Amino acid sequence: MSLESYDLSGRCLCGAVTLRARRGSDVLRACHCGQCRRWSGHVWAAVGVLDLDVNGPLRWFRSSETAERAFCTECGSALAWRKIGGDETDISAGCLDAPTGMVLEGHIFVADKGDYYPIADGLPQWPQEAEA
């Protein structure tokens, strides 16, 4: 794939992992499920991408029966989530280079959110996954 075909780029905190991708679903949502909160340290905001091209010390961890998560083995940055056998990979919005041109569209798994924070931005909220 040519460089012009990628419209997103990013990196981990230390810069050892770099990535390029093509936007997929183009929907940016914040996930409040227990796994995402433990993995990211708070809330996981991500966007679905296609044709993910990664360079550097990335490691995939199978976090459940149906999904796996990727992180930099050097600095530990949480970078990606994907459903096993799925078409898209969700990339951390925080690792993407600006400008992304994206706006947060809502919150998923709010039934599982932490008790230490409110969600008060007025965006749509779904108790579990968002409806397509």
PDB file of C-alpha atoms in Angstrom:
ATOM      1  CA  MET A   1       0.000   0.000   0.000  1.00  0.00           C
ATOM      2  CA  SER A   2       1.374   3.417  -0.885  1.00  0.00           C
ATOM      3  CA  LEU A   3       2.024   6.068   1.764  1.00  0.00           C
ATOM      4  CA  GLU A   4      -0.758   8.223   0.309  1.00  0.00           C
ATOM      5  CA  SER A   5      -3.292   5.463   1.098  1.00  0.00           C
ATOM      6  CA  TYR A   6      -2.811   5.890   4.846  1.00  0.00           C
ATOM      7  CA  ASP A   7      -4.655   8.742   6.517  1.00  0.00           C
ATOM      8  CA  LEU A   8      -3.689   8.134  10.155  1.00  0.00           C
ATOM      9  CA  SER A   9      -0.306   7.810  11.817  1.00  0.00           C
ATOM     10  CA  GLY A  10       0.797   7.489  15.395  1.00  0.00           C
ATOM     11  CA  ARG A  11       3.293   6.165  17.881  1.00  0.00           C
ATOM     12  CA  CYS A  12       3.718   4.913  21.419  1.00  0.00           C
ATOM     13  CA  LEU A  13       5.037   7.086  24.247  1.00  0.00           C
ATOM     14  CA  CYS A  14       8.714   6.193  23.692  1.00  0.00           C
ATOM     15  CA  GLY A  15       8.459   6.189  19.875  1.00  0.00           C
ATOM     16  CA  ALA A  16       9.679   2.599  19.476  1.00  0.00           C
ATOM     17  CA  VAL A  17       6.349   1.579  17.876  1.00  0.00           C
ATOM     18  CA  THR A  18       5.050   3.574  14.935  1.00  0.00           C
ATOM     19  CA  LEU A  19       1.891   2.886  12.999  1.00  0.00           C
ATOM     20  CA  ARG A  20       0.006   3.901   9.903  1.00  0.00           C
ATOM     21  CA  ALA A  21      -3.539   2.957   9.029  1.00  0.00           C
ATOM     22  CA  ARG A  22      -6.547   3.742   6.906  1.00  0.00           C
ATOM     23  CA  ARG A  23      -9.702   4.851   8.686  1.00  0.00           C
ATOM     24  CA  GLY A  24     -12.334   2.160   8.910  1.00  0.00           C
ATOM     25  CA  SER A  25     -15.579   2.854  10.739  1.00  0.00           C
ATOM     26  CA  ASP A  26     -14.414   6.423  11.437  1.00  0.00           C
ATOM     27  CA  VAL A  27     -16.356   6.371  14.720  1.00  0.00           C
ATOM     28  CA  LEU A  28     -14.526   7.504  17.844  1.00  0.00           C
ATOM     29  CA  ARG A  29     -16.083   6.242  21.070  1.00  0.00           C
ATOM     30  CA  ALA A  30     -14.944   6.005  24.675  1.00  0.00           C
ATOM     31  CA  CYS A  31     -15.197   2.575  26.306  1.00  0.00           C
ATOM     32  CA  HIS A  32     -15.824   2.365  30.042  1.00  0.00           C
ATOM     33  CA  CYS A  33     -15.749  -1.444  30.451  1.00  0.00           C
ATOM     34  CA  GLY A  34     -13.687  -2.914  33.269  1.00  0.00           C
ATOM     35  CA  GLN A  35     -11.029  -4.387  30.962  1.00  0.00           C
ATOM     36  CA  CYS A  36     -10.459  -1.110  29.112  1.00  0.00           C
ATOM     37  CA  ARG A  37     -10.280   0.856  32.362  1.00  0.00           C
ATOM     38  CA  ARG A  38      -7.709  -1.529  33.853  1.00  0.00           C
ATOM     39  CA  TRP A  39      -5.704  -1.683  30.642  1.00  0.00           C
ATOM     40  CA  SER A  40      -5.612   2.036  29.879  1.00  0.00           C
ATOM     41  CA  GLY A  41      -5.663   3.370  33.419  1.00  0.00           C
ATOM     42  CA  HIS A  42      -9.035   5.099  32.978  1.00  0.00           C
ATOM     43  CA  VAL A  43     -11.162   5.260  29.806  1.00  0.00           C
ATOM     44  CA  TRP A  44     -10.194   3.823  26.415  1.00  0.00           C
ATOM     45  CA  ALA A  45     -10.998   6.043  23.404  1.00  0.00           C
ATOM     46  CA  ALA A  46     -10.395   4.411  20.036  1.00  0.00           C
ATOM     47  CA  VAL A  47     -11.216   4.477  16.350  1.00  0.00           C
ATOM     48  CA  GLY A  48     -11.592   1.527  13.976  1.00  0.00           C
ATOM     49  CA  VAL A  49      -8.950   1.247  11.262  1.00  0.00           C
ATOM     50  CA  LEU A  50      -8.114  -0.957   8.283  1.00  0.00           C
ATOM     51  CA  ASP A  51      -4.767  -1.874   6.734  1.00  0.00           C
ATOM     52  CA  LEU A  52      -2.817  -1.368   9.949  1.00  0.00           C
ATOM     53  CA  ASP A  53       0.931  -1.143   9.326  1.00  0.00           C
ATOM     54  CA  VAL A  54       3.005  -1.352  12.529  1.00  0.00           C
ATOM     55  CA  ASN A  55       6.751  -1.127  13.007  1.00  0.00           C
ATOM     56  CA  GLY A  56       8.528  -1.773  16.283  1.00  0.00           C
ATOM     57  CA  PRO A  57       8.195  -3.942  19.385  1.00  0.00           C
ATOM     58  CA  LEU A  58       4.429  -4.485  19.463  1.00  0.00           C
ATOM     59  CA  ARG A  59       3.019  -7.434  21.396  1.00  0.00           C
ATOM     60  CA  TRP A  60      -0.525  -8.801  21.246  1.00  0.00           C
ATOM     61  CA  PHE A  61      -2.130 -10.099  24.452  1.00  0.00           C
ATOM     62  CA  ARG A  62      -5.276 -12.257  24.339  1.00  0.00           C
ATOM     63  CA  SER A  63      -7.421 -10.465  26.929  1.00  0.00           C
ATOM     64  CA  SER A  64     -10.576 -12.569  26.537  1.00  0.00           C
ATOM     65  CA  GLU A  65     -12.053 -15.430  24.540  1.00  0.00           C
ATOM     66  CA  THR A  66     -12.993 -13.006  21.746  1.00  0.00           C
ATOM     67  CA  ALA A  67     -10.438 -10.185  21.716  1.00  0.00           C
ATOM     68  CA  GLU A  68      -6.794  -9.229  22.021  1.00  0.00           C
ATOM     69  CA  ARG A  69      -4.940  -6.023  22.878  1.00  0.00           C
ATOM     70  CA  ALA A  70      -1.586  -4.675  21.710  1.00  0.00           C
ATOM     71  CA  PHE A  71       1.047  -2.708  23.572  1.00  0.00           C
ATOM     72  CA  CYS A  72       4.619  -1.498  23.158  1.00  0.00           C
ATOM     73  CA  THR A  73       7.038  -3.874  24.874  1.00  0.00           C
ATOM     74  CA  GLU A  74       9.421  -0.984  25.588  1.00  0.00           C
ATOM     75  CA  CYS A  75       7.206   1.610  27.309  1.00  0.00           C
ATOM     76  CA  GLY A  76       3.951  -0.312  27.830  1.00  0.00           C
ATOM     77  CA  SER A  77       1.713   2.086  25.891  1.00  0.00           C
ATOM     78  CA  ALA A  78      -1.731   0.586  25.229  1.00  0.00           C
ATOM     79  CA  LEU A  79      -2.129   0.918  21.456  1.00  0.00           C
ATOM     80  CA  ALA A  80      -4.752  -1.368  19.920  1.00  0.00           C
ATOM     81  CA  TRP A  81      -7.694  -3.706  20.446  1.00  0.00           C
ATOM     82  CA  ARG A  82      -9.195  -6.160  17.976  1.00  0.00           C
ATOM     83  CA  LYS A  83     -11.872  -8.797  17.908  1.00  0.00           C
ATOM     84  CA  ILE A  84     -10.335 -12.115  16.943  1.00  0.00           C
ATOM     85  CA  GLY A  85     -11.318 -12.733  13.326  1.00  0.00           C
ATOM     86  CA  GLY A  86     -12.648  -9.183  12.901  1.00  0.00           C
ATOM     87  CA  ASP A  87     -12.051  -6.853   9.957  1.00  0.00           C
ATOM     88  CA  GLU A  88     -11.003  -3.759  11.897  1.00  0.00           C
ATOM     89  CA  THR A  89      -8.523  -2.929  14.619  1.00  0.00           C
ATOM     90  CA  ASP A  90      -9.364  -0.224  17.135  1.00  0.00           C
ATOM     91  CA  ILE A  91      -6.445   2.174  17.631  1.00  0.00           C
ATOM     92  CA  SER A  92      -5.983   4.336  20.696  1.00  0.00           C
ATOM     93  CA  ALA A  93      -6.976   7.906  19.899  1.00  0.00           C
ATOM     94  CA  GLY A  94      -4.241   9.081  22.253  1.00  0.00           C
ATOM     95  CA  CYS A  95      -1.449   7.576  20.156  1.00  0.00           C
ATOM     96  CA  LEU A  96      -2.531   9.262  16.914  1.00  0.00           C
ATOM     97  CA  ASP A  97      -0.681  12.206  15.411  1.00  0.00           C
ATOM     98  CA  ALA A  98      -2.664  15.432  15.095  1.00  0.00           C
ATOM     99  CA  PRO A  99      -4.644  16.546  13.306  1.00  0.00           C
ATOM    100  CA  THR A 100      -6.957  13.523  13.407  1.00  0.00           C
ATOM    101  CA  GLY A 101     -10.098  15.305  12.266  1.00  0.00           C
ATOM    102  CA  MET A 102     -12.106  13.143  14.677  1.00  0.00           C
ATOM    103  CA  VAL A 103     -14.620  14.068  17.365  1.00  0.00           C
ATOM    104  CA  LEU A 104     -15.758  11.799  20.199  1.00  0.00           C
ATOM    105  CA  GLU A 105     -19.233  10.496  19.308  1.00  0.00           C
ATOM    106  CA  GLY A 106     -20.307   8.735  22.493  1.00  0.00           C
ATOM    107  CA  HIS A 107     -19.622   6.328  25.334  1.00  0.00           C
ATOM    108  CA  ILE A 108     -19.999   2.538  25.415  1.00  0.00           C
ATOM    109  CA  PHE A 109     -20.220   0.087  28.322  1.00  0.00           C
ATOM    110  CA  VAL A 110     -21.273   2.869  30.691  1.00  0.00           C
ATOM    111  CA  ALA A 111     -23.021   0.252  32.863  1.00  0.00           C
ATOM    112  CA  ASP A 112     -19.493  -0.831  33.853  1.00  0.00           C
ATOM    113  CA  LYS A 113     -17.928   2.607  34.323  1.00  0.00           C
ATOM    114  CA  GLY A 114     -15.933   3.475  37.414  1.00  0.00           C
ATOM    115  CA  ASP A 115     -17.748   5.011  40.349  1.00  0.00           C
ATOM    116  CA  TYR A 116     -15.165   7.801  40.668  1.00  0.00           C
ATOM    117  CA  TYR A 117     -16.189   9.947  37.685  1.00  0.00           C
ATOM    118  CA  PRO A 118     -19.309  11.290  35.974  1.00  0.00           C
ATOM    119  CA  ILE A 119     -19.940  11.328  32.242  1.00  0.00           C
ATOM    120  CA  ALA A 120     -21.291  14.819  31.766  1.00  0.00           C
ATOM    121  CA  ASP A 121     -20.381  15.818  28.216  1.00  0.00           C
ATOM    122  CA  GLY A 122     -23.894  15.340  26.824  1.00  0.00           C
ATOM    123  CA  LEU A 123     -22.817  12.725  24.253  1.00  0.00           C
ATOM    124  CA  PRO A 124     -24.845   9.531  23.701  1.00  0.00           C
ATOM    125  CA  GLN A 125     -24.281   6.747  26.212  1.00  0.00           C
ATOM    126  CA  TRP A 126     -24.906   3.021  25.768  1.00  0.00           C
ATOM    127  CA  PRO A 127     -25.054   0.592  28.720  1.00  0.00           C
ATOM    128  CA  GLN A 128     -23.149  -1.962  26.627  1.00  0.00           C
ATOM    129  CA  GLU A 129     -22.019  -1.789  22.995  1.00  0.00           C
ATOM    130  CA  ALA A 130     -23.364   0.934  20.741  1.00  0.00           C
ATOM    131  CA  GLU A 131     -25.876   0.053  18.114  1.00  0.00           C
ATOM    132  CA  ALA A 132     -24.527   0.459  14.601  1.00  0.00           C
TER     133      ALA A 132
END
